[in-house]
Short mmCIF file of C-alpha atoms and ligand atoms in Angstrom, two decimals:
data_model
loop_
_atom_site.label_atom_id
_atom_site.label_comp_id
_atom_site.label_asym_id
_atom_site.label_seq_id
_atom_site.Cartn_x
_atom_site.Cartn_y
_atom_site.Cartn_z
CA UNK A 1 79.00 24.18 -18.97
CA UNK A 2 77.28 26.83 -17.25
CA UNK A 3 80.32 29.01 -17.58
CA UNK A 4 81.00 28.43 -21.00
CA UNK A 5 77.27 29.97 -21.94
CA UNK A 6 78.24 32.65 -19.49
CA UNK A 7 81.10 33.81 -22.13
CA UNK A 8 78.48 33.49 -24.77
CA UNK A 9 77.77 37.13 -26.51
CA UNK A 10 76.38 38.41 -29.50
CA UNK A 11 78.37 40.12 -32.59
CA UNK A 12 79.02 43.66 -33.67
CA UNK A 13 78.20 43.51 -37.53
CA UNK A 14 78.94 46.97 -38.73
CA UNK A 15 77.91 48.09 -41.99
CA UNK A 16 80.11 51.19 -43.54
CA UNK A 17 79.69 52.57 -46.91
CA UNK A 18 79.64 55.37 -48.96
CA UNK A 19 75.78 56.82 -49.22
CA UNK A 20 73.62 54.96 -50.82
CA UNK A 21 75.71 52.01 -50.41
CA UNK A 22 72.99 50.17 -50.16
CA UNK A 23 73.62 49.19 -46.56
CA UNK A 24 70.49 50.64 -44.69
CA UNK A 25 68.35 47.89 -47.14
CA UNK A 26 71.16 45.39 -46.73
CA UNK A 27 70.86 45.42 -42.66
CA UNK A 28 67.16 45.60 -42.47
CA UNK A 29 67.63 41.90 -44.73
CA UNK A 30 69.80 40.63 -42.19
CA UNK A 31 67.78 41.54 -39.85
CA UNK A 32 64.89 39.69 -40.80
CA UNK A 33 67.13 36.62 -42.18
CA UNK A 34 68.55 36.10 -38.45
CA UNK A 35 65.23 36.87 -36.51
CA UNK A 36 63.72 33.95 -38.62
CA UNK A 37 67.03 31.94 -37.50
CA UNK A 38 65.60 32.66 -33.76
CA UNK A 39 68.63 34.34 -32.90
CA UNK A 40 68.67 37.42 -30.32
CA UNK A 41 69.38 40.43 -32.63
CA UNK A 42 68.57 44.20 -32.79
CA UNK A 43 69.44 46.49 -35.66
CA UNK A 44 70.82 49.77 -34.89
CA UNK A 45 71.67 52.78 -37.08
CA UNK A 46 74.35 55.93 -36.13
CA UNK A 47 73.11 58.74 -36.25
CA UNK A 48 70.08 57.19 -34.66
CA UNK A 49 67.57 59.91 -35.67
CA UNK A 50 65.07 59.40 -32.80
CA UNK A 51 66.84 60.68 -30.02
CA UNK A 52 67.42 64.91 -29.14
CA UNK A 53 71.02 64.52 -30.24
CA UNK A 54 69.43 62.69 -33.02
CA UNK A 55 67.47 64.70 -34.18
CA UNK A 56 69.92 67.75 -34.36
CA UNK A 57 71.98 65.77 -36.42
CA UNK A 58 69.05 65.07 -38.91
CA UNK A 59 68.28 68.59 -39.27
CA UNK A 60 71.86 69.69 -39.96
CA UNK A 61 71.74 66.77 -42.29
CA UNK A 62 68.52 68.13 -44.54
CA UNK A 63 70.26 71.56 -44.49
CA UNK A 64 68.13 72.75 -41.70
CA UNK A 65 70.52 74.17 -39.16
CA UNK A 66 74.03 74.97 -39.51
CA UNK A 67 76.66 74.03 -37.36
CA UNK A 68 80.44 74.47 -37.06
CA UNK A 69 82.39 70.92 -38.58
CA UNK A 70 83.53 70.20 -34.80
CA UNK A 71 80.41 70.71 -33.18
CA UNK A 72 78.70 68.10 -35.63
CA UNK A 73 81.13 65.72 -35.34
CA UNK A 74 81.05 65.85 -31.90
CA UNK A 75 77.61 65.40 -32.06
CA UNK A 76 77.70 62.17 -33.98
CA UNK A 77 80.05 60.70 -31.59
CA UNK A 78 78.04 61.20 -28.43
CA UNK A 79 75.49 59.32 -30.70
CA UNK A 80 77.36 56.41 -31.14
CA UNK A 81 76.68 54.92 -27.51
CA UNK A 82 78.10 51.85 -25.90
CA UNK A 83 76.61 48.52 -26.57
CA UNK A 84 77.93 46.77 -23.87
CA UNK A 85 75.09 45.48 -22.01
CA UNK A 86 73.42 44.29 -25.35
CA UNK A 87 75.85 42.31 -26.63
CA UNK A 88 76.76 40.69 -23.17
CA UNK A 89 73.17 39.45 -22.82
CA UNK A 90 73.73 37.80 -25.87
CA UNK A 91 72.08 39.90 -28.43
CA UNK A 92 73.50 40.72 -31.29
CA UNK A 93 73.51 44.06 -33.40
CA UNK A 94 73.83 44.96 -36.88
CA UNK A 95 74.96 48.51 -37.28
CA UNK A 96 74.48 50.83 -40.03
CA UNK A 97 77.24 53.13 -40.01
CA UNK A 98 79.97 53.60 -36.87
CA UNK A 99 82.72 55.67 -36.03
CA UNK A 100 84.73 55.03 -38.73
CA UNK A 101 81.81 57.05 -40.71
CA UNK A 102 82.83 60.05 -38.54
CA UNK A 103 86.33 59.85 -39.21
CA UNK A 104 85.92 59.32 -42.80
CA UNK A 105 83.24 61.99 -43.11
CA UNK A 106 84.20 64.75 -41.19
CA UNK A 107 88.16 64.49 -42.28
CA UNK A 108 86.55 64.50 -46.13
CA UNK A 109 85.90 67.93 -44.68
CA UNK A 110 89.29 68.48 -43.83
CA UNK A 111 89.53 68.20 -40.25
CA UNK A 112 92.86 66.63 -38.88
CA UNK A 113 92.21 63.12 -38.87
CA UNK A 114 93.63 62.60 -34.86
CA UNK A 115 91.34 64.90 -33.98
CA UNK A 116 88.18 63.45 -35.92
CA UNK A 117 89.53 59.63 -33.86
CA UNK A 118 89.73 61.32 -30.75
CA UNK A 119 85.86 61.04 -29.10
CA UNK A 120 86.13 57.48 -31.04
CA UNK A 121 88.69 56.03 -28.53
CA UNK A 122 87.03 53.45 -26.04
CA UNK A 123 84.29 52.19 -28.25
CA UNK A 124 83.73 48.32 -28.53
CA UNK A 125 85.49 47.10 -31.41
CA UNK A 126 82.90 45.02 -33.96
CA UNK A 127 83.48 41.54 -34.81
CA UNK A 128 83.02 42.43 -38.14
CA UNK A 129 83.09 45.05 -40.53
CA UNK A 130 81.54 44.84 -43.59
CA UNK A 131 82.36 48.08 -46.63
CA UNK A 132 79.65 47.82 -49.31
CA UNK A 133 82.21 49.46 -52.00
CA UNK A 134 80.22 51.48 -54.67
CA UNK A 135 82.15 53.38 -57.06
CA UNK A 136 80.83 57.64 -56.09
CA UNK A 137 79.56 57.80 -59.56
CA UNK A 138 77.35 54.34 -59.19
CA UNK A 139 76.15 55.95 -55.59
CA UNK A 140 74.79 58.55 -57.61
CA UNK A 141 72.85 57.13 -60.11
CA UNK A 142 70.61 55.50 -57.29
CA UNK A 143 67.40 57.07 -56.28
CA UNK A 144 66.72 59.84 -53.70
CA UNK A 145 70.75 61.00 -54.69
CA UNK A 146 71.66 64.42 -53.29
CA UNK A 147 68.44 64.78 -50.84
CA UNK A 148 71.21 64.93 -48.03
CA UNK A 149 73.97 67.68 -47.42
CA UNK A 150 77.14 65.02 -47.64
CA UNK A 151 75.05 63.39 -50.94
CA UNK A 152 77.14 66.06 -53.86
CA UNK A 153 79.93 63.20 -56.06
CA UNK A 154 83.10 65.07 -55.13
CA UNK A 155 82.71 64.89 -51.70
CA UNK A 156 81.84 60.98 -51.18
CA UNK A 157 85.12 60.80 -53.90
CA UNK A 158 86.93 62.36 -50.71
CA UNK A 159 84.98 60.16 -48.36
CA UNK A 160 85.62 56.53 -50.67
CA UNK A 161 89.30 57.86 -49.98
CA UNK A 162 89.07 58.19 -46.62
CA UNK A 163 87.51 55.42 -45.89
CA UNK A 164 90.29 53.26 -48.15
CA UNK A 165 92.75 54.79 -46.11
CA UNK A 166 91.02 53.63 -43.02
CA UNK A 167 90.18 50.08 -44.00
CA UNK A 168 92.78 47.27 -42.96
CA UNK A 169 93.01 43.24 -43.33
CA UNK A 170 90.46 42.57 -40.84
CA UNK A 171 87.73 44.47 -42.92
CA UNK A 172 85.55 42.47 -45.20
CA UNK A 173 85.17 43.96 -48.40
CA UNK A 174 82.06 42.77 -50.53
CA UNK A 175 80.92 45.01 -53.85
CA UNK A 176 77.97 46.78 -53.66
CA UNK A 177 77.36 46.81 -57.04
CA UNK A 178 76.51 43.04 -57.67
CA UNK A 179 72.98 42.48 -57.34
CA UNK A 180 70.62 42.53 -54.50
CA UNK A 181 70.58 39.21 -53.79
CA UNK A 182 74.62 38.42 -54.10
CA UNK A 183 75.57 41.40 -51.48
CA UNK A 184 72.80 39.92 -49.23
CA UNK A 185 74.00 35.93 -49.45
CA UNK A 186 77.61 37.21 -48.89
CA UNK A 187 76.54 39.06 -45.62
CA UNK A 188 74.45 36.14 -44.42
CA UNK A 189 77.55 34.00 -44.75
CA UNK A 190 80.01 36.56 -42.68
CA UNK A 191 77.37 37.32 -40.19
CA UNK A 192 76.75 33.58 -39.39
CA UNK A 193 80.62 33.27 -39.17
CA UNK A 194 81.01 36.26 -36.49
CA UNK A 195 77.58 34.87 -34.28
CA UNK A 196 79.22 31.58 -33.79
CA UNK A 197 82.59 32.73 -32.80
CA UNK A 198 81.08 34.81 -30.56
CA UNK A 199 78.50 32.23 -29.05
CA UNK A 200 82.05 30.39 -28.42
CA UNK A 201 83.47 33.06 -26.29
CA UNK A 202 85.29 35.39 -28.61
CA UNK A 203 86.00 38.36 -26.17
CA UNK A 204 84.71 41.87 -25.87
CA UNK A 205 87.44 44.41 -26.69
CA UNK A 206 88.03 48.33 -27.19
P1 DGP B 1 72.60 57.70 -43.55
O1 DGP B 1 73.62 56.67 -43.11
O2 DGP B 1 72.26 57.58 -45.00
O3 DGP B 1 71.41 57.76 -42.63
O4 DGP B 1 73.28 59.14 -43.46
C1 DGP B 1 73.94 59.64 -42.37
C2 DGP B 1 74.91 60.68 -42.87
O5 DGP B 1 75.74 61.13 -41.78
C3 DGP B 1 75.88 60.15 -43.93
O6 DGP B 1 76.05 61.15 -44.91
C4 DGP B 1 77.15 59.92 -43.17
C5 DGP B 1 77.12 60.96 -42.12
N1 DGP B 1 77.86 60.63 -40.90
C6 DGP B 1 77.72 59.53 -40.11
N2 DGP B 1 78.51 59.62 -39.02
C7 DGP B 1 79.18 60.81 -39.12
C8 DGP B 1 80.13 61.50 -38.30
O7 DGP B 1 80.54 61.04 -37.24
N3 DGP B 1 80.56 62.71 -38.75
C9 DGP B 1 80.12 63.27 -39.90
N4 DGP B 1 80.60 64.45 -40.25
N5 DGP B 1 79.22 62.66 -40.69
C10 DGP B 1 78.76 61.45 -40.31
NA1 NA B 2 72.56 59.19 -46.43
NA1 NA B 3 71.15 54.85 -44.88
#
């Protein structure tokens, strides 16, 4: 018995999108919907804006600094640090954004796309993965549009590609253009889904 519970973990739900996608809302709902089911969970978001590396990328981000394509992306993957030890004490996180947002955003650039993979490798795979598809020219009608440097239509075009080139089978797809309420019921149901395999002992992998 006791060694069953000792396989218990939590999930890795990660939210990808284009921006405003919708998913930073949609995760902060989950968020509160599984709290209030008592379960263990923490919501994290990539680039996490509060640490030093952080904080650089925010600043190239509001067209503050500039910095050469392969230095930022580097920068975003030293961001995206291991969860391990969470998820093995049996938390579980919901993640806005992960490294398939670096490949998909720094090859819209044009940067080989083995290369943009490359500081990826060795990252905990998520149970999930949830892409809120948005059409670019739905993105765009949403508020705050084009505060951000990546936030211009033909560039998330390049990124929606990139990212459908990315996505396989084991991707959930849901469309982030139904309302509010339907996007958020549909995540409930596949987050629920991924904590209870994992409570059952669904293992950690790379
Ligand atoms: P937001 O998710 O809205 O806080 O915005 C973060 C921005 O950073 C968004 O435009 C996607 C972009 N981004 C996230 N990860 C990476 C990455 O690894 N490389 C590059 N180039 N951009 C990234
Ligand atoms: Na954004
Ligand atoms: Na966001």
């Amino acid at each position: 018995d006791n060694d069953i519970r000792g396989c218990s973990r939590g999930s890795l739900i990660v939210l990808e999108g284009l921006d405003r996608s919708g998913k930073t809302s949609q995760c902060g709902n989950l968020l509160a919907y599984l709290q209030g089911k008592g379960f263990s969970v923490e919501a994290w978001q990539f680039p996490d804006r509060s640490t030093s590396v952080g904080k650089m990328i925010s600043a190239y981000l509001a067209n503050e600094s500039q910095l050469d394509d392969r230095t930022i992306h580097l920068l975003f993957s030293a961001n995206r640090a291991l969860m391990e030890n969470k998820l093995k004490s049996g938390t579980t996180l919901i993640v806005d954004r992960y490294s398939y947002s670096g490949v998909a955003f720094s090859a819209a650039k044009g940067l080989n796309i083995e290369w943009c993979k490359a500081p990826e490798v060795g990252l905990i795979a998520p149970d999930v993965v949830v892409y809120l598809d948005v059409p670019p020219e739905k993105a765009a009608e949403r508020g705050g549009y084009g505060l951000e440097k990546y936030e211009q239509l033909d560039f998330q075009g390049k990124v929606a590609e990139h990212y459908h080139n990315l996505l396989d089978s084991s991707w959930e797809i849901v469309d982030g253009s139904q309302s509010i309420e339907s996007v958020e019921r549909q995540l409930k149901d596949l987050a629920m889904h991924s904590i209870l395999t994992c409570q059952r002992g669904k293992p950690l992998t790379n």
